[in-house]
PDB file of C-alpha atoms and ligand atoms in Angstrom:
ATOM      1  CA  MET A 161       0.000   0.000   0.000  1.00  0.00           C
ATOM      2  CA  VAL A 162       2.707   2.431   0.955  1.00  0.00           C
ATOM      3  CA  GLU A 163       4.723   1.525  -2.121  1.00  0.00           C
ATOM      4  CA  ARG A 164       1.701   2.051  -4.335  1.00  0.00           C
ATOM      5  CA  SER A 165       1.078   5.564  -3.076  1.00  0.00           C
ATOM      6  CA  LEU A 166       4.748   6.416  -3.516  1.00  0.00           C
ATOM      7  CA  ARG A 167       4.561   5.280  -7.127  1.00  0.00           C
ATOM      8  CA  GLY A 168       1.615   7.586  -7.588  1.00  0.00           C
ATOM      9  CA  MET A 169       3.689  10.475  -6.376  1.00  0.00           C
ATOM     10  CA  LYS A 170       6.515   9.581  -8.731  1.00  0.00           C
ATOM     11  CA  ILE A 171       4.187   9.796 -11.717  1.00  0.00           C
ATOM     12  CA  GLY A 172       3.086  13.230 -10.565  1.00  0.00           C
ATOM     13  CA  ALA A 173       6.693  14.352 -10.212  1.00  0.00           C
ATOM     14  CA  ASN A 174       7.362  13.394 -13.827  1.00  0.00           C
ATOM     15  CA  SER A 175       4.403  15.393 -15.063  1.00  0.00           C
ATOM     16  CA  LEU A 176       4.576  16.763 -18.588  1.00  0.00           C
ATOM     17  CA  GLU A 177       4.006  20.195 -17.100  1.00  0.00           C
ATOM     18  CA  SER A 178       7.704  20.151 -16.293  1.00  0.00           C
ATOM     19  CA  ASP A 179      10.127  20.670 -19.190  1.00  0.00           C
ATOM     20  CA  ILE A 180      12.407  17.891 -17.963  1.00  0.00           C
ATOM     21  CA  GLY A 181      12.532  14.984 -20.370  1.00  0.00           C
ATOM     22  CA  VAL A 182      10.124  16.638 -22.803  1.00  0.00           C
ATOM     23  CA  ALA A 183      11.309  17.331 -26.342  1.00  0.00           C
ATOM     24  CA  LEU A 184      10.557  20.932 -27.115  1.00  0.00           C
ATOM     25  CA  VAL A 185       9.837  22.199 -30.587  1.00  0.00           C
ATOM     26  CA  ASP A 186      11.731  25.267 -31.815  1.00  0.00           C
ATOM     27  CA  ARG A 187      10.077  28.361 -30.493  1.00  0.00           C
ATOM     28  CA  ARG A 188       9.993  32.033 -31.266  1.00  0.00           C
ATOM     29  CA  GLU A 189       8.638  35.025 -29.456  1.00  0.00           C
ATOM     30  CA  VAL A 190       6.241  37.553 -30.912  1.00  0.00           C
ATOM     31  CA  THR A 191       5.257  40.849 -29.339  1.00  0.00           C
ATOM     32  CA  TYR A 192       1.741  42.229 -29.091  1.00  0.00           C
ATOM     33  CA  GLU A 193       0.590  45.681 -28.056  1.00  0.00           C
ATOM     34  CA  CYS A 194      -2.669  46.107 -26.200  1.00  0.00           C
ATOM     35  CA  LEU A 195      -4.950  48.564 -28.009  1.00  0.00           C
ATOM     36  CA  ASP A 196      -6.395  49.692 -24.707  1.00  0.00           C
ATOM     37  CA  ASN A 197      -3.407  50.592 -22.544  1.00  0.00           C
ATOM     38  CA  LYS A 198      -0.479  50.297 -25.016  1.00  0.00           C
ATOM     39  CA  GLN A 199       1.020  47.651 -22.779  1.00  0.00           C
ATOM     40  CA  ARG A 200       3.285  45.251 -24.659  1.00  0.00           C
ATOM     41  CA  PHE A 201       3.629  41.551 -23.963  1.00  0.00           C
ATOM     42  CA  VAL A 202       5.437  38.624 -25.492  1.00  0.00           C
ATOM     43  CA  VAL A 203       3.822  35.382 -26.617  1.00  0.00           C
ATOM     44  CA  THR A 204       5.878  32.264 -27.278  1.00  0.00           C
ATOM     45  CA  LEU A 205       4.821  30.253 -30.307  1.00  0.00           C
ATOM     46  CA  ALA A 206       6.144  27.198 -32.113  1.00  0.00           C
ATOM     47  CA  ALA A 207       8.684  28.429 -34.695  1.00  0.00           C
ATOM     48  CA  ASP A 208       6.588  27.202 -37.619  1.00  0.00           C
ATOM     49  CA  ALA A 209       3.274  28.492 -36.278  1.00  0.00           C
ATOM     50  CA  GLU A 210       1.805  31.546 -37.954  1.00  0.00           C
ATOM     51  CA  ALA A 211       1.381  34.380 -35.460  1.00  0.00           C
ATOM     52  CA  PRO A 212      -2.223  35.595 -35.291  1.00  0.00           C
ATOM     53  CA  THR A 213      -2.423  39.332 -35.997  1.00  0.00           C
ATOM     54  CA  VAL A 214      -4.698  39.757 -32.982  1.00  0.00           C
ATOM     55  CA  TRP A 215      -4.238  38.307 -29.487  1.00  0.00           C
ATOM     56  CA  GLU A 216      -6.355  38.811 -26.405  1.00  0.00           C
ATOM     57  CA  CYS A 217      -4.555  40.859 -23.766  1.00  0.00           C
ATOM     58  CA  ARG A 218      -4.705  39.964 -20.078  1.00  0.00           C
ATOM     59  CA  CYS A 219      -7.010  42.943 -19.566  1.00  0.00           C
ATOM     60  CA  GLY A 220      -9.480  41.460 -22.065  1.00  0.00           C
ATOM     61  CA  SER A 221      -8.839  44.004 -24.809  1.00  0.00           C
ATOM     62  CA  GLU A 222      -7.546  43.261 -28.267  1.00  0.00           C
ATOM     63  CA  ALA A 223      -3.801  43.384 -28.784  1.00  0.00           C
ATOM     64  CA  ARG A 224      -2.134  43.795 -32.166  1.00  0.00           C
ATOM     65  CA  LEU A 225       0.895  41.930 -33.429  1.00  0.00           C
ATOM     66  CA  ILE A 226       4.007  44.114 -33.515  1.00  0.00           C
ATOM     67  CA  GLY A 227       6.121  43.778 -36.641  1.00  0.00           C
ATOM     68  CA  ALA A 228       3.302  42.286 -38.661  1.00  0.00           C
ATOM     69  CA  GLN A 229       4.924  43.518 -41.872  1.00  0.00           C
ATOM     70  CA  VAL A 230       7.251  40.508 -41.711  1.00  0.00           C
ATOM     71  CA  ASP A 231       4.211  38.298 -41.937  1.00  0.00           C
ATOM     72  CA  GLU A 232       2.901  40.386 -44.811  1.00  0.00           C
ATOM     73  CA  GLU A 233       6.071  39.630 -46.783  1.00  0.00           C
ATOM     74  CA  GLU A 234       5.595  35.937 -46.150  1.00  0.00           C
ATOM     75  CA  LYS A 235       2.004  36.193 -47.277  1.00  0.00           C
ATOM     76  CA  ASN A 236       3.080  37.870 -50.509  1.00  0.00           C
ATOM     77  CA  GLN A 237       5.398  34.994 -51.268  1.00  0.00           C
ATOM     78  CA  LYS A 238       2.770  32.418 -50.456  1.00  0.00           C
ATOM     79  CA  PRO A 239      -0.694  33.758 -51.252  1.00  0.00           C
ATOM     80  CA  VAL A 240      -3.462  32.643 -48.933  1.00  0.00           C
ATOM     81  CA  ARG A 241      -5.746  30.143 -50.602  1.00  0.00           C
ATOM     82  CA  THR A 242      -9.380  30.617 -49.795  1.00  0.00           C
ATOM     83  CA  HIS A 243     -11.913  27.791 -49.689  1.00  0.00           C
ATOM     84  CA  TRP A 244     -13.172  29.096 -52.995  1.00  0.00           C
ATOM     85  CA  ASP A 245      -9.671  28.822 -54.561  1.00  0.00           C
ATOM     86  CA  MET A 246      -9.371  25.221 -53.383  1.00  0.00           C
ATOM     87  CA  LEU A 247     -12.814  24.416 -54.761  1.00  0.00           C
ATOM     88  CA  LEU A 248     -11.898  25.837 -58.159  1.00  0.00           C
ATOM     89  CA  GLU A 249      -8.773  23.664 -58.227  1.00  0.00           C
ATOM     90  CA  ARG A 250     -10.942  20.582 -57.945  1.00  0.00           C
ATOM     91  CA  ARG A 251     -13.978  21.547 -60.003  1.00  0.00           C
ATOM     92  CA  SER A 252     -14.565  23.612 -63.098  1.00  0.00           C
ATOM     93  CA  THR A 253     -17.048  26.473 -62.977  1.00  0.00           C
ATOM     94  CA  LYS A 254     -19.348  24.402 -65.207  1.00  0.00           C
ATOM     95  CA  GLU A 255     -19.306  21.501 -62.747  1.00  0.00           C
ATOM     96  CA  LEU A 256     -19.970  23.880 -59.876  1.00  0.00           C
ATOM     97  CA  GLN A 257     -22.875  25.412 -61.766  1.00  0.00           C
ATOM     98  CA  GLU A 258     -24.392  21.947 -62.260  1.00  0.00           C
ATOM     99  CA  LEU A 259     -23.952  21.089 -58.585  1.00  0.00           C
ATOM    100  CA  LEU A 260     -25.469  24.406 -57.557  1.00  0.00           C
ATOM    101  CA  ASP A 261     -28.454  23.913 -59.881  1.00  0.00           C
ATOM    102  CA  GLU A 262     -28.973  20.432 -58.470  1.00  0.00           C
ATOM    103  CA  ARG A 263     -28.874  21.644 -54.881  1.00  0.00           C
ATOM    104  CA  LEU A 264     -31.104  24.635 -55.645  1.00  0.00           C
ATOM    105  CA  ALA A 265     -33.677  22.364 -57.278  1.00  0.00           C
ATOM    106  CA  LEU A 266     -33.700  20.116 -54.189  1.00  0.00           C
ATOM    107  CA  LEU A 267     -33.937  23.159 -51.937  1.00  0.00           C
ATOM    108  CA  ARG A 268     -36.889  24.575 -53.860  1.00  0.00           C
ATOM    109  CA  GLU A 269     -38.653  21.204 -53.745  1.00  0.00           C
ATOM    110  CA  GLY A 270     -38.101  21.134 -50.004  1.00  0.00           C
ATOM    111  CA  LYS A 271     -36.081  17.917 -50.252  1.00  0.00           C
ATOM    112  CA  LEU A 272     -32.705  19.245 -49.162  1.00  0.00           C
ATOM    113  CA  TYR A 273     -33.089  18.777 -45.423  1.00  0.00           C
ATOM    114  CA  LYS A 274     -35.246  15.660 -45.466  1.00  0.00           C
ATOM    115  CA  ARG A 275     -33.588  12.610 -43.985  1.00  0.00           C
ATOM    116  CA  MET A 276     -33.232   9.498 -46.126  1.00  0.00           C
ATOM    117  CA  ARG A 277     -35.249   6.638 -44.705  1.00  0.00           C
TER     118      ARG A 277
HETATM  119 ZN1   ZN B 524      -4.470  45.147 -22.132  1.00  0.00          ZN
END
């Protein structure tokens, strides 16, 4: 019994909340400025994660990414693909028109949301 409870403690001591023995991904720090009180703070992100342009400050206000122009350059090199772009890569406009007509016909007949039985 005693041994068992000690084992339980050992597991807790090796918790993943500690950095010991945990492989860390490369990280980078980005700075945000609170729109409300101009207070700046640093957020640590994975190196390959895209920094959101807006972050919530501790005070609850919106904070803006500092140095966002770096991200803009990256975006220019690699244009953001919208859902619409991806759809057009897979289907021609003619195919999409046919699909839309089909769905619209079902919608108008009131069949679109009926469950199959
Ligand atoms: Zn704030």
